[in-house]
Amino acid sequence: MLTSQSRFRRVVVTAVCAVAFVNTCCLHVLADRPPEDLARFFSPPQSLSNDHNSYKSLLVFDDRRPVRTPDEWRGRRAEILKTWHEEMGPWPKPIEGPEFEMVESVSREGFAQRKVRLRVAPDRVTEGYLLVPNESNHRPAVLVVYYEPETAIGRGKEERDFALQLTKRGFVTLSIGFDPRVIDPAKSGLALQPLSYLAYAASSAYSALATLPEVDAKRVGVMGHSYGGKWALFAACLDERFACGVWSDPGIVFDESRPNVNYWEPWYLGWDPERTRKPGIPTPDNPRTGAYKRLYDAGHDLHEVLALMAPRPFLVSGGSEDPPERWRALNQVVAVNSLLGVKDRVAMTNRAGHTPTPESNEQVYRFLAYVLK
């Protein structure tokens, strides 16, 4: 039984460890509280605030030892990261000195639009657009990912011009994109699940952005919508150099009742060198394959990946695939942040449909301004 004095010592030690952990991992110091117009998004609805049992606790090691201190969380975090990398395939060595090749530069109102090429993986050079506000120096930056780079700069569907709108608000942005179905581990020689490959590509893009004099390397976030949200989620969680993440309705947990939360597909986590499944929700005739099957069967879920963000902030811009009920998983990440001595690092907004709206986008831009500027 602990005496009051020993309990006090334990609290002090835990607090000191928490501060040390946060100073090591969190690259940007947030204000004490979110601004008034964002504060409500950092808490679940009251009906879900006490739901801590729908998902397996993150504060337990695989051998069932409890995680009680920030130092023990470091070990648990390493365990989670190891498990997921082992299932998805190890990353190749980082690209040495990734740098942008300029293709063309166009002056737009208040910023330069540079079409660039960049090697993002040993087998892939991709094109993208680097948008740089005039008179930039040491600014926050956001990597925007999608099927192609044009949409985010205003040449695609409405309400998906994230890079353009963020640059108008003073951010340096880089828009890149390609279809995940072009990733073929069998041909590339990289035995890597496509979603992890995409995270690796985003990591390479971060490395290139961080070399630019216009960019503050400690204030770089990553965001995406739908497929881009899945990509940005894995990028931010697997590379802690990203200061924050924004994920627009990707499906933040495994959910086989929702066809669009399709992590089981071979272009995400279901790649299998022995067989290729047909697209669609897993059934007895069209079963799970690849890393998705192994992770699902072993009881893993994406809240483990989300926890790799702690204590870095992130926003889920939820729609049809990520309704308020997803707080059941997010509560587990909040518990990790509480152990680390921080709060207001997990936020969620909600809209009715999958498509972004002017309101949901404004919430995204306000969140990024809060955490990065």
CSV table of C-alpha atoms in Angstrom, one decimal:
chain,number,residue,atom,x,y,z
A,1,MET,CA,0.0,0.0,0.0
A,2,LEU,CA,1.4,3.4,-1.0
A,3,THR,CA,1.8,6.1,1.7
A,4,SER,CA,0.7,9.6,0.8
A,5,GLN,CA,4.4,10.6,0.6
A,6,SER,CA,5.3,7.8,-1.8
A,7,ARG,CA,2.2,8.6,-3.9
A,8,PHE,CA,3.3,12.2,-4.1
A,9,ARG,CA,6.8,11.1,-5.2
A,10,ARG,CA,5.2,8.8,-7.9
A,11,VAL,CA,3.1,11.7,-9.2
A,12,VAL,CA,6.1,14.0,-9.4
A,13,VAL,CA,8.2,11.4,-11.2
A,14,THR,CA,5.4,10.7,-13.7
A,15,ALA,CA,4.9,14.5,-14.3
A,16,VAL,CA,8.6,15.0,-14.9
A,17,CYS,CA,8.8,12.0,-17.3
A,18,ALA,CA,5.7,13.4,-19.1
A,19,VAL,CA,7.3,16.7,-19.6
A,20,ALA,CA,10.5,15.1,-20.9
A,21,PHE,CA,8.6,12.9,-23.3
A,22,VAL,CA,6.5,15.8,-24.6
A,23,ASN,CA,9.6,18.0,-25.1
A,24,THR,CA,11.3,15.2,-27.0
A,25,CYS,CA,8.4,14.3,-29.3
A,26,CYS,CA,6.2,17.3,-29.7
A,27,LEU,CA,7.9,19.7,-32.1
A,28,HIS,CA,5.5,22.6,-31.7
A,29,VAL,CA,4.2,24.0,-28.5
A,30,LEU,CA,0.5,24.6,-28.5
A,31,ALA,CA,-1.4,27.4,-26.7
A,32,ASP,CA,-2.9,26.4,-23.4
A,33,ARG,CA,-6.3,25.9,-24.8
A,34,PRO,CA,-7.7,25.8,-28.4
A,35,PRO,CA,-9.4,28.9,-29.6
A,36,GLU,CA,-13.1,29.2,-28.7
A,37,ASP,CA,-14.4,28.3,-32.1
A,38,LEU,CA,-12.4,25.0,-32.1
A,39,ALA,CA,-12.6,24.0,-28.4
A,40,ARG,CA,-15.7,21.9,-28.6
A,41,PHE,CA,-14.2,19.6,-31.2
A,42,PHE,CA,-11.6,18.3,-28.7
A,43,SER,CA,-14.2,16.5,-26.6
A,44,PRO,CA,-16.6,13.7,-27.5
A,45,PRO,CA,-20.4,13.9,-27.2
A,46,GLN,CA,-21.4,13.4,-23.6
A,47,SER,CA,-23.0,10.0,-24.5
A,48,LEU,CA,-19.6,8.8,-25.7
A,49,SER,CA,-17.3,10.5,-23.2
A,50,ASN,CA,-17.1,7.5,-20.8
A,51,ASP,CA,-16.9,4.8,-23.5
A,52,HIS,CA,-13.4,3.3,-22.9
A,53,ASN,CA,-14.2,-0.4,-23.4
A,54,SER,CA,-15.3,-0.7,-27.1
A,55,TYR,CA,-11.6,-0.9,-28.2
A,56,LYS,CA,-8.7,-2.7,-26.5
A,57,SER,CA,-6.8,-0.5,-24.2
A,58,LEU,CA,-3.6,0.9,-25.6
A,59,LEU,CA,-2.0,1.1,-22.2
A,60,VAL,CA,-1.3,-2.6,-21.9
A,61,PHE,CA,1.8,-4.4,-23.4
A,62,ASP,CA,1.3,-7.4,-25.5
A,63,ASP,CA,2.3,-9.6,-22.5
A,64,ARG,CA,-0.5,-7.9,-20.5
A,65,ARG,CA,1.7,-5.7,-18.4
A,66,PRO,CA,0.1,-2.3,-17.7
A,67,VAL,CA,1.6,0.9,-19.0
A,68,ARG,CA,1.7,3.3,-16.0
A,69,THR,CA,4.3,6.0,-16.9
A,70,PRO,CA,5.4,8.0,-20.0
A,71,ASP,CA,8.7,6.0,-20.0
A,72,GLU,CA,6.7,2.8,-20.2
A,73,TRP,CA,4.6,4.3,-23.0
A,74,ARG,CA,7.8,4.8,-25.1
A,75,GLY,CA,8.3,1.0,-24.8
A,76,ARG,CA,4.6,0.3,-25.7
A,77,ARG,CA,4.8,2.7,-28.6
A,78,ALA,CA,7.9,0.9,-30.0
A,79,GLU,CA,6.0,-2.4,-29.6
A,80,ILE,CA,3.0,-1.1,-31.6
A,81,LEU,CA,5.3,0.4,-34.3
A,82,LYS,CA,7.3,-2.9,-34.6
A,83,THR,CA,4.1,-5.0,-34.9
A,84,TRP,CA,2.7,-2.9,-37.7
A,85,HIS,CA,5.9,-2.6,-39.6
A,86,GLU,CA,6.5,-6.3,-39.4
A,87,GLU,CA,3.0,-7.0,-40.8
A,88,MET,CA,3.1,-4.4,-43.5
A,89,GLY,CA,6.8,-4.9,-44.5
A,90,PRO,CA,9.9,-2.9,-43.5
A,91,TRP,CA,10.5,0.4,-45.1
A,92,PRO,CA,13.5,0.8,-47.5
A,93,LYS,CA,16.4,3.0,-46.5
A,94,PRO,CA,15.4,6.7,-46.7
A,95,ILE,CA,16.0,8.4,-50.0
A,96,GLU,CA,19.4,10.2,-49.7
A,97,GLY,CA,19.1,13.9,-50.0
A,98,PRO,CA,15.7,14.1,-51.7
A,99,GLU,CA,15.4,17.4,-53.6
A,100,PHE,CA,13.0,19.0,-55.9
A,101,GLU,CA,13.6,19.2,-59.7
A,102,MET,CA,11.9,22.4,-61.0
A,103,VAL,CA,9.8,21.8,-64.1
A,104,GLU,CA,8.2,25.3,-64.3
A,105,SER,CA,7.2,28.2,-62.1
A,106,VAL,CA,4.2,30.4,-62.5
A,107,SER,CA,3.3,33.6,-60.5
A,108,ARG,CA,-0.2,33.6,-59.1
A,109,GLU,CA,-1.8,36.2,-56.9
A,110,GLY,CA,0.3,36.3,-53.7
A,111,PHE,CA,2.4,33.2,-54.3
A,112,ALA,CA,4.5,31.2,-56.7
A,113,GLN,CA,3.2,27.9,-58.1
A,114,ARG,CA,6.2,25.6,-58.9
A,115,LYS,CA,5.7,22.4,-60.8
A,116,VAL,CA,8.3,20.0,-59.4
A,117,ARG,CA,9.5,16.4,-59.7
A,118,LEU,CA,10.6,14.4,-56.7
A,119,ARG,CA,11.9,10.9,-56.0
A,120,VAL,CA,9.6,9.5,-53.3
A,121,ALA,CA,10.6,5.9,-53.4
A,122,PRO,CA,13.4,3.8,-54.9
A,123,ASP,CA,11.2,2.9,-57.8
A,124,ARG,CA,9.2,6.1,-58.2
A,125,VAL,CA,9.6,9.8,-59.2
A,126,THR,CA,6.4,11.7,-59.0
A,127,GLU,CA,5.3,15.2,-60.0
A,128,GLY,CA,3.7,17.7,-57.7
A,129,TYR,CA,3.1,21.4,-57.1
A,130,LEU,CA,4.9,23.5,-54.5
A,131,LEU,CA,3.0,26.6,-53.6
A,132,VAL,CA,5.1,29.2,-51.8
A,133,PRO,CA,3.7,32.6,-50.6
A,134,ASN,CA,5.6,35.6,-51.6
A,135,GLU,CA,8.3,36.8,-49.2
A,136,SER,CA,8.3,33.4,-47.5
A,137,ASN,CA,10.8,32.5,-44.8
A,138,HIS,CA,10.6,29.8,-42.2
A,139,ARG,CA,6.8,29.3,-42.6
A,140,PRO,CA,4.7,26.4,-41.6
A,141,ALA,CA,4.0,23.9,-44.4
A,142,VAL,CA,1.4,21.2,-45.2
A,143,LEU,CA,1.8,18.2,-47.4
A,144,VAL,CA,-1.5,17.4,-49.3
A,145,VAL,CA,-1.9,14.0,-50.8
A,146,TYR,CA,-4.6,12.6,-53.2
A,147,TYR,CA,-5.0,10.6,-56.4
A,148,GLU,CA,-3.2,13.4,-58.4
A,149,PRO,CA,-1.6,16.7,-57.5
A,150,GLU,CA,-3.9,19.0,-59.5
A,151,THR,CA,-7.1,18.8,-57.4
A,152,ALA,CA,-5.4,20.3,-54.3
A,153,ILE,CA,-4.3,23.4,-56.3
A,154,GLY,CA,-7.8,24.1,-57.6
A,155,ARG,CA,-7.9,22.1,-60.8
A,156,GLY,CA,-10.4,19.4,-59.6
A,157,LYS,CA,-13.6,18.9,-57.6
A,158,GLU,CA,-14.9,21.7,-55.5
A,159,GLU,CA,-14.0,21.9,-51.8
A,160,ARG,CA,-10.8,19.8,-52.4
A,161,ASP,CA,-8.5,22.6,-53.2
A,162,PHE,CA,-6.8,22.3,-49.8
A,163,ALA,CA,-3.2,23.3,-50.9
A,164,LEU,CA,-4.5,26.5,-52.7
A,165,GLN,CA,-6.6,27.6,-49.7
A,166,LEU,CA,-3.9,26.9,-47.2
A,167,THR,CA,-1.3,28.9,-49.3
A,168,LYS,CA,-3.7,31.8,-49.4
A,169,ARG,CA,-3.6,31.6,-45.6
A,170,GLY,CA,0.2,31.8,-45.5
A,171,PHE,CA,1.3,28.2,-45.6
A,172,VAL,CA,3.8,26.7,-47.9
A,173,THR,CA,2.1,23.6,-49.4
A,174,LEU,CA,3.2,20.6,-51.5
A,175,SER,CA,0.6,18.7,-53.4
A,176,ILE,CA,1.5,15.2,-54.6
A,177,GLY,CA,-0.6,12.3,-55.7
A,178,PHE,CA,-1.0,9.0,-57.6
A,179,ASP,CA,-3.5,6.2,-57.7
A,180,PRO,CA,-2.7,3.5,-55.1
A,181,ARG,CA,-3.5,0.8,-57.6
A,182,VAL,CA,-0.4,1.6,-59.6
A,183,ILE,CA,1.7,0.3,-56.6
A,184,ASP,CA,2.8,-3.2,-57.4
A,185,PRO,CA,5.1,-4.7,-54.7
A,186,ALA,CA,5.7,-7.8,-57.0
A,187,LYS,CA,7.2,-5.6,-59.7
A,188,SER,CA,9.0,-3.0,-57.5
A,189,GLY,CA,10.8,-5.6,-55.4
A,190,LEU,CA,9.5,-3.8,-52.3
A,191,ALA,CA,7.6,-6.3,-50.2
A,192,LEU,CA,5.6,-3.5,-48.7
A,193,GLN,CA,1.8,-3.1,-48.3
A,194,PRO,CA,0.8,-0.2,-50.5
A,195,LEU,CA,-0.5,2.0,-47.7
A,196,SER,CA,2.8,1.7,-45.9
A,197,TYR,CA,4.6,2.4,-49.3
A,198,LEU,CA,2.5,5.6,-49.5
A,199,ALA,CA,3.5,6.6,-46.0
A,200,TYR,CA,7.1,6.1,-47.0
A,201,ALA,CA,6.6,8.3,-50.0
A,202,ALA,CA,5.1,11.0,-47.8
A,203,SER,CA,8.1,10.7,-45.5
A,204,SER,CA,10.4,11.3,-48.5
A,205,ALA,CA,8.3,14.4,-49.4
A,206,TYR,CA,8.7,15.7,-45.8
A,207,SER,CA,12.5,15.3,-46.1
A,208,ALA,CA,12.5,17.4,-49.3
A,209,LEU,CA,10.2,20.1,-47.8
A,210,ALA,CA,12.4,20.3,-44.7
A,211,THR,CA,15.4,21.4,-46.8
A,212,LEU,CA,13.7,24.5,-48.2
A,213,PRO,CA,14.6,27.9,-46.6
A,214,GLU,CA,11.0,28.9,-46.8
A,215,VAL,CA,9.9,26.1,-44.5
A,216,ASP,CA,10.1,25.6,-40.8
A,217,ALA,CA,10.9,21.9,-40.6
A,218,LYS,CA,9.4,21.7,-37.1
A,219,ARG,CA,6.0,22.9,-38.3
A,220,VAL,CA,5.1,20.6,-41.2
A,221,GLY,CA,1.7,18.8,-41.2
A,222,VAL,CA,0.1,16.4,-43.6
A,223,MET,CA,-3.5,16.1,-44.7
A,224,GLY,CA,-5.8,14.4,-47.2
A,225,HIS,CA,-9.4,13.5,-48.0
A,226,SER,CA,-10.8,10.0,-48.4
A,227,TYR,CA,-8.1,7.9,-50.0
A,228,GLY,CA,-5.8,10.8,-49.3
A,229,GLY,CA,-7.0,10.7,-45.7
A,230,LYS,CA,-5.8,7.1,-45.3
A,231,TRP,CA,-2.5,8.1,-46.9
A,232,ALA,CA,-2.1,11.1,-44.6
A,233,LEU,CA,-3.1,9.1,-41.5
A,234,PHE,CA,-0.4,6.5,-42.0
A,235,ALA,CA,2.1,9.1,-43.1
A,236,ALA,CA,1.7,11.2,-39.9
A,237,CYS,CA,1.5,8.2,-37.6
A,238,LEU,CA,4.5,6.3,-39.0
A,239,ASP,CA,6.8,9.4,-39.3
A,240,GLU,CA,6.9,11.5,-36.1
A,241,ARG,CA,8.6,14.3,-37.9
A,242,PHE,CA,5.2,15.4,-39.0
A,243,ALA,CA,4.0,17.9,-36.4
A,244,CYS,CA,0.3,17.2,-37.0
A,245,GLY,CA,-2.2,15.4,-39.2
A,246,VAL,CA,-5.6,16.1,-40.7
A,247,TRP,CA,-7.6,13.2,-42.1
A,248,SER,CA,-10.9,13.9,-43.9
A,249,ASP,CA,-13.3,11.0,-43.6
A,250,PRO,CA,-10.9,8.1,-44.4
A,251,GLY,CA,-12.4,5.6,-42.0
A,252,ILE,CA,-10.2,5.7,-38.9
A,253,VAL,CA,-10.9,2.1,-37.7
A,254,PHE,CA,-11.5,-1.2,-39.4
A,255,ASP,CA,-15.2,-1.4,-40.2
A,256,GLU,CA,-16.4,-4.1,-42.5
A,257,SER,CA,-20.0,-2.7,-42.5
A,258,ARG,CA,-18.8,0.3,-44.6
A,259,PRO,CA,-17.6,-0.5,-48.1
A,260,ASN,CA,-15.5,2.7,-48.3
A,261,VAL,CA,-13.6,1.9,-45.2
A,262,ASN,CA,-11.8,-0.6,-47.4
A,263,TYR,CA,-8.4,-1.3,-45.8
A,264,TRP,CA,-8.9,-4.9,-46.9
A,265,GLU,CA,-8.3,-4.1,-50.5
A,266,PRO,CA,-5.0,-5.1,-52.1
A,267,TRP,CA,-4.1,-1.5,-52.9
A,268,TYR,CA,-4.2,-0.7,-49.1
A,269,LEU,CA,-3.4,-3.5,-46.6
A,270,GLY,CA,-4.7,-6.6,-48.4
A,271,TRP,CA,-1.8,-7.2,-50.9
A,272,ASP,CA,-0.9,-10.9,-50.8
A,273,PRO,CA,1.8,-12.4,-53.0
A,274,GLU,CA,0.0,-15.7,-53.1
A,275,ARG,CA,-3.5,-14.5,-54.2
A,276,THR,CA,-5.5,-11.5,-55.3
A,277,ARG,CA,-8.9,-11.0,-53.8
A,278,LYS,CA,-11.8,-9.4,-55.7
A,279,PRO,CA,-12.8,-5.9,-54.7
A,280,GLY,CA,-15.5,-5.6,-52.0
A,281,ILE,CA,-16.3,-6.3,-48.4
A,282,PRO,CA,-14.7,-9.6,-47.2
A,283,THR,CA,-17.0,-12.6,-47.4
A,284,PRO,CA,-16.4,-16.4,-47.0
A,285,ASP,CA,-16.1,-16.5,-50.8
A,286,ASN,CA,-13.9,-13.4,-51.0
A,287,PRO,CA,-11.9,-13.6,-47.8
A,288,ARG,CA,-9.5,-11.2,-46.2
A,289,THR,CA,-5.9,-11.3,-47.4
A,290,GLY,CA,-2.4,-10.0,-46.7
A,291,ALA,CA,-1.5,-7.9,-43.7
A,292,TYR,CA,-5.2,-6.9,-43.2
A,293,LYS,CA,-6.1,-10.5,-42.5
A,294,ARG,CA,-3.2,-11.0,-40.1
A,295,LEU,CA,-3.9,-7.8,-38.2
A,296,TYR,CA,-7.7,-8.3,-38.1
A,297,ASP,CA,-7.4,-11.9,-37.0
A,298,ALA,CA,-5.0,-11.0,-34.3
A,299,GLY,CA,-7.4,-8.4,-32.9
A,300,HIS,CA,-5.4,-5.3,-34.0
A,301,ASP,CA,-7.2,-2.1,-35.1
A,302,LEU,CA,-6.3,1.3,-36.3
A,303,HIS,CA,-6.6,3.0,-32.9
A,304,GLU,CA,-3.1,1.5,-32.3
A,305,VAL,CA,-1.8,3.4,-35.3
A,306,LEU,CA,-3.6,6.6,-34.2
A,307,ALA,CA,-1.9,6.3,-30.8
A,308,LEU,CA,1.5,6.7,-32.5
A,309,MET,CA,0.6,10.4,-32.9
A,310,ALA,CA,0.7,11.0,-29.2
A,311,PRO,CA,1.4,13.7,-28.1
A,312,ARG,CA,1.2,15.3,-31.5
A,313,PRO,CA,-2.2,16.9,-32.4
A,314,PHE,CA,-4.5,15.6,-35.1
A,315,LEU,CA,-8.0,16.3,-36.5
A,316,VAL,CA,-10.5,13.8,-37.9
A,317,SER,CA,-12.7,15.8,-40.3
A,318,GLY,CA,-15.5,13.2,-40.1
A,319,GLY,CA,-18.3,12.5,-42.6
A,320,SER,CA,-20.3,9.5,-43.6
A,321,GLU,CA,-17.4,7.1,-42.9
A,322,ASP,CA,-16.3,8.7,-39.6
A,323,PRO,CA,-19.4,9.6,-37.6
A,324,PRO,CA,-19.2,10.8,-33.9
A,325,GLU,CA,-19.2,7.1,-32.8
A,326,ARG,CA,-15.6,7.0,-33.8
A,327,TRP,CA,-14.8,8.7,-30.5
A,328,ARG,CA,-15.0,5.2,-29.0
A,329,ALA,CA,-11.6,4.6,-30.6
A,330,LEU,CA,-10.3,8.2,-30.1
A,331,ASN,CA,-11.0,7.9,-26.4
A,332,GLN,CA,-8.2,5.4,-26.2
A,333,VAL,CA,-5.7,7.9,-27.8
A,334,VAL,CA,-6.9,10.6,-25.4
A,335,ALA,CA,-6.0,8.2,-22.5
A,336,VAL,CA,-2.5,8.0,-23.9
A,337,ASN,CA,-2.2,11.7,-24.0
A,338,SER,CA,-3.5,12.0,-20.4
A,339,LEU,CA,-0.7,9.6,-19.3
A,340,LEU,CA,1.7,11.9,-21.1
A,341,GLY,CA,0.3,14.9,-19.2
A,342,VAL,CA,-1.2,16.7,-22.2
A,343,LYS,CA,-4.8,17.4,-23.4
A,344,ASP,CA,-6.6,18.9,-26.4
A,345,ARG,CA,-4.5,16.9,-28.9
A,346,VAL,CA,-7.3,14.8,-30.4
A,347,ALA,CA,-10.1,16.6,-32.3
A,348,MET,CA,-13.0,15.6,-34.5
A,349,THR,CA,-15.5,17.5,-36.5
A,350,ASN,CA,-18.6,16.0,-38.2
A,351,ARG,CA,-20.7,16.5,-41.3
A,352,ALA,CA,-23.4,14.4,-42.8
A,353,GLY,CA,-21.8,13.3,-46.1
A,354,HIS,CA,-18.4,12.1,-47.3
A,355,THR,CA,-17.8,15.2,-49.5
A,356,PRO,CA,-16.1,18.1,-47.7
A,357,THR,CA,-18.1,21.2,-47.2
A,358,PRO,CA,-17.1,24.9,-46.9
A,359,GLU,CA,-17.8,24.6,-43.2
A,360,SER,CA,-15.7,21.5,-42.6
A,361,ASN,CA,-12.9,22.9,-44.7
A,362,GLU,CA,-12.8,26.1,-42.7
A,363,GLN,CA,-12.6,24.0,-39.5
A,364,VAL,CA,-9.6,22.2,-41.1
A,365,TYR,CA,-7.8,25.4,-41.9
A,366,ARG,CA,-8.5,26.9,-38.5
A,367,PHE,CA,-7.1,23.8,-36.8
A,368,LEU,CA,-4.0,23.9,-38.9
A,369,ALA,CA,-3.5,27.6,-38.1
A,370,TYR,CA,-3.9,26.8,-34.4
A,371,VAL,CA,-1.4,23.9,-34.3
A,372,LEU,CA,1.2,25.1,-36.8
A,373,LYS,CA,1.0,29.0,-36.7
